[in-house]
PDB file of C-alpha atoms in Angstrom:
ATOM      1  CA  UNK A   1     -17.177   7.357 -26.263  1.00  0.00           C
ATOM      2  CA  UNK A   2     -17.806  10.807 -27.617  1.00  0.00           C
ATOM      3  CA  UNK A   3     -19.348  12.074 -24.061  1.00  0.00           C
ATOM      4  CA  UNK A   4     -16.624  15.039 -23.075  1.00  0.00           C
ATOM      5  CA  UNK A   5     -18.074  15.054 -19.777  1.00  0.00           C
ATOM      6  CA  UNK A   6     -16.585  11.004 -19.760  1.00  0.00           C
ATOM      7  CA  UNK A   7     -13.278  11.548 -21.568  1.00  0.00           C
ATOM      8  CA  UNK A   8     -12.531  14.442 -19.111  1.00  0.00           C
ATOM      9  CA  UNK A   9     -12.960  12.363 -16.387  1.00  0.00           C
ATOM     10  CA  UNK A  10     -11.204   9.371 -17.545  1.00  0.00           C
ATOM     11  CA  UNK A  11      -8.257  11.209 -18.387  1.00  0.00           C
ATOM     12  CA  UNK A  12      -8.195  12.873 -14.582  1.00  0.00           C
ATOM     13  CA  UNK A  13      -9.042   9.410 -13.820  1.00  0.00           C
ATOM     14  CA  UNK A  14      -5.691   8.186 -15.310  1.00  0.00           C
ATOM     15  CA  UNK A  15      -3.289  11.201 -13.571  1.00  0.00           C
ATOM     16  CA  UNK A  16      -4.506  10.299 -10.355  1.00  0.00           C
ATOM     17  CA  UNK A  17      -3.624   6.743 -11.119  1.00  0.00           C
ATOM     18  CA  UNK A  18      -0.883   7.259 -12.398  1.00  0.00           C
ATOM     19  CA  UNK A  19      -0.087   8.945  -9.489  1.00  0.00           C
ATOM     20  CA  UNK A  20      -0.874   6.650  -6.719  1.00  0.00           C
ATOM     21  CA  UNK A  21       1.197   3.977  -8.867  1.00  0.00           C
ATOM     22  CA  UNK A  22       4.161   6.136  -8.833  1.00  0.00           C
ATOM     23  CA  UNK A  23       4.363   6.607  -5.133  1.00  0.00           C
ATOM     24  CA  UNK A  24       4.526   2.816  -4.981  1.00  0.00           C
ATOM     25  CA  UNK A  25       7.617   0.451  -4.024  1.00  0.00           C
ATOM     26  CA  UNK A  26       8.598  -2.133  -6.874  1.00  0.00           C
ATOM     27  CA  UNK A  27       6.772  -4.897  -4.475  1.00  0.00           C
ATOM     28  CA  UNK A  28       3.810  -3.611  -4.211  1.00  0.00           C
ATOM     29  CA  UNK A  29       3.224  -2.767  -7.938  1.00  0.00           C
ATOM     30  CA  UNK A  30       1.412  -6.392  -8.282  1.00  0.00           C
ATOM     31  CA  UNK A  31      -1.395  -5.009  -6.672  1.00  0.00           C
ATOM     32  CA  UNK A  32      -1.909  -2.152  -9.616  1.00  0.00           C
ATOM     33  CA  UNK A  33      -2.132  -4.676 -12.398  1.00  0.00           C
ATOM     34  CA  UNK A  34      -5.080  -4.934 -14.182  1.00  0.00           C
ATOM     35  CA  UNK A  35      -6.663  -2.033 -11.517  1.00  0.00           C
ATOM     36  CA  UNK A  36      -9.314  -0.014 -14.483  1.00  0.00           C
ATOM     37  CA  UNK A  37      -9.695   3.216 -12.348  1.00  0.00           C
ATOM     38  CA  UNK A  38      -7.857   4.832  -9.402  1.00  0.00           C
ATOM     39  CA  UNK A  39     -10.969   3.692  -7.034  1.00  0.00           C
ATOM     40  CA  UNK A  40     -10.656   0.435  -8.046  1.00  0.00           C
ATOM     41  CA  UNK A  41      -6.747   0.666  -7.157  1.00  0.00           C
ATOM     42  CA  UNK A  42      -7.304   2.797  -3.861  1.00  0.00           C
ATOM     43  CA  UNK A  43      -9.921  -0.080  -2.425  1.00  0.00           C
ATOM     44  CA  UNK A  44      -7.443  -2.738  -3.333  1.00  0.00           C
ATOM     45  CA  UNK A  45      -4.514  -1.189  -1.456  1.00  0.00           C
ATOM     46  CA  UNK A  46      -6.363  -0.068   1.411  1.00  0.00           C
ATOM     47  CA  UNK A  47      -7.686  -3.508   1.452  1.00  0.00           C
ATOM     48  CA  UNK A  48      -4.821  -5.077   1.066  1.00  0.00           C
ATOM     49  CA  UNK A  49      -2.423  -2.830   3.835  1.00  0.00           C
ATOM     50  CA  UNK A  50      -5.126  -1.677   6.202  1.00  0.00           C
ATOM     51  CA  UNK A  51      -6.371  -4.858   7.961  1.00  0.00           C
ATOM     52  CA  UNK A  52      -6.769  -4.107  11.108  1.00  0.00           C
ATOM     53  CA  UNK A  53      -6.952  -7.750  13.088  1.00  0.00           C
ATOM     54  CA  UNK A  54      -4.639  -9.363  15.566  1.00  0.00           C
ATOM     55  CA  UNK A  55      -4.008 -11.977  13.300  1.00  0.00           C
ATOM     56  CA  UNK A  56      -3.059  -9.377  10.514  1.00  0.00           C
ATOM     57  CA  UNK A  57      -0.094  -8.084  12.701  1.00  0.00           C
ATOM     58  CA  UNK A  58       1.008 -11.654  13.822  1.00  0.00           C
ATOM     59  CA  UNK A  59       1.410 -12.706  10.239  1.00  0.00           C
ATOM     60  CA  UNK A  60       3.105  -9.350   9.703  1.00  0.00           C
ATOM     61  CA  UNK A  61       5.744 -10.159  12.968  1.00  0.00           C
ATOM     62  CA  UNK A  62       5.977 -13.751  11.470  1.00  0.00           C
ATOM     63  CA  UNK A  63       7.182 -12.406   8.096  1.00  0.00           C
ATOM     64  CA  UNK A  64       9.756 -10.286   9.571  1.00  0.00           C
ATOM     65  CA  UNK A  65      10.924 -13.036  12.058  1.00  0.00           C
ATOM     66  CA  UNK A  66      11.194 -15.154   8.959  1.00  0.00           C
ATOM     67  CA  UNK A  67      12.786 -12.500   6.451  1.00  0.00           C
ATOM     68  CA  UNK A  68      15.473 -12.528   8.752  1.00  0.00           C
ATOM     69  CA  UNK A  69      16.401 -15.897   9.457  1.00  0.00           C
ATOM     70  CA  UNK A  70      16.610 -16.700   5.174  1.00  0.00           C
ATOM     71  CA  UNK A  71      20.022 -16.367   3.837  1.00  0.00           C
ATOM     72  CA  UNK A  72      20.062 -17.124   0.020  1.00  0.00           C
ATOM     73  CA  UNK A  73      18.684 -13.468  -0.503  1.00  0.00           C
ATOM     74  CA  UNK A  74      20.616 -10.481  -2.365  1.00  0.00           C
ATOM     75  CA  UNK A  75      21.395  -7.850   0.136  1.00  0.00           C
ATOM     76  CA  UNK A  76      18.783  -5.213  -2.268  1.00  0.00           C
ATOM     77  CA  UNK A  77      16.245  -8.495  -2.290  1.00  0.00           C
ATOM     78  CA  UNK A  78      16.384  -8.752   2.031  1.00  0.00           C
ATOM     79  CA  UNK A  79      16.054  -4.785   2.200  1.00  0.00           C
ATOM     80  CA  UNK A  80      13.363  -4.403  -0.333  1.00  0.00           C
ATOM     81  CA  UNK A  81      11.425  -7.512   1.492  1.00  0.00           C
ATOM     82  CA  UNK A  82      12.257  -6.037   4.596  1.00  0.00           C
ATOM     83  CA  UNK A  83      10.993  -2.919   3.515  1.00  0.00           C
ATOM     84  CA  UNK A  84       7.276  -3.920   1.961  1.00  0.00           C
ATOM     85  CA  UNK A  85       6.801  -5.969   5.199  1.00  0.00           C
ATOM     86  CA  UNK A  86       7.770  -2.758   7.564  1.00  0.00           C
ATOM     87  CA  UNK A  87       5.448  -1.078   4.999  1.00  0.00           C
ATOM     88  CA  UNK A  88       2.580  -2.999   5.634  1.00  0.00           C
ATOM     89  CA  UNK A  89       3.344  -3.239   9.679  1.00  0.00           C
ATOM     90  CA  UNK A  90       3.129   0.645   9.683  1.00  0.00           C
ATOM     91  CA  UNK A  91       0.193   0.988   7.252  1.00  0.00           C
ATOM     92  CA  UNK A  92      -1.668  -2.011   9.854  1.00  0.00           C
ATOM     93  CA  UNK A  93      -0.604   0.371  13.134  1.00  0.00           C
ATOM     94  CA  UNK A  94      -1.583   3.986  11.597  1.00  0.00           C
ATOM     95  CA  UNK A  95      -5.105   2.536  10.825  1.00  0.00           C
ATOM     96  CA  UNK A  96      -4.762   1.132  13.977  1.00  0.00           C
ATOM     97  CA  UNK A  97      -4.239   3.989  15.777  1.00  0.00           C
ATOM     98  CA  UNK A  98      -6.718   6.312  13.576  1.00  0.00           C
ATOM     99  CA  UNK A  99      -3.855   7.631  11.784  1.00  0.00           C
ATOM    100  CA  UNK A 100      -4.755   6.520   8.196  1.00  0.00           C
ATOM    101  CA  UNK A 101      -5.255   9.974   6.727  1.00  0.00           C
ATOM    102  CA  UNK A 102      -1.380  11.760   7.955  1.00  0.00           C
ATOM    103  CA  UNK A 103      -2.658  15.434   7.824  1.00  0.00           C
ATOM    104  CA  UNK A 104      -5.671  13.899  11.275  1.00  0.00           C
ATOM    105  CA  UNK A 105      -4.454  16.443  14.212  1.00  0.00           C
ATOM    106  CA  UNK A 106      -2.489  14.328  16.496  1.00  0.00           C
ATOM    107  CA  UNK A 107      -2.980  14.530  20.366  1.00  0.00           C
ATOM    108  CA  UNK A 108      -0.288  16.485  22.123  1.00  0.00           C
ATOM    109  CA  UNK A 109       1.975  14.801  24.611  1.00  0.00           C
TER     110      UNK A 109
END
């Protein structure tokens, strides 16, 4: 494409991947594979971590309950697990609350 209006874009386009990808745990990097633009991988991960349904944060409380009873784990395999699930449980209870975006004024106590 010769349009520098395009490649100017698709190169920002690429940093700000890049740079959502890198703030990523190991776990959740399956969800940037084969993601073409940073829009693309925003809706997926919001998708993906922001369901906000009673039955999303039972399966979330069943995971952990679960996590902890298996024993054939690595201790860095149970604490990474443990960690994407806790992920995902406080993704689910910021959007929850309203809190997706962290710089929202919060109430004062």
């Amino acid at each position: 494409v010769t349009n520098s209006y395009y490649i100017s874009w698709r190169k920002t386009d690429h940093l700000v991947k890049a740079w959502i990808t890198r703030t990523l745990s190991e776990e959740v990097l399956d969800h940037a594979v084969g993601t073409e633009t940073s829009q693309n991988l925003w809706t997926i991960l919001t998708k993906d971590f922001s369901q906000t349904s009673e039955a999303r944060e039972f399966e979330m409380h069943s995971k952990m309950k679960y996590h902890l009873k298996i024993d054939t784990m690595s201790i860095a395999e149970y604490l990474n697990g443990y960690k994407l699930i806790f992920d995902q449980l406080h993704a689910y209870l910021r959007s929850k609350q309203g809190l997706l975006y962290p710089h929202q004024p919060r109430p004062c106590v």
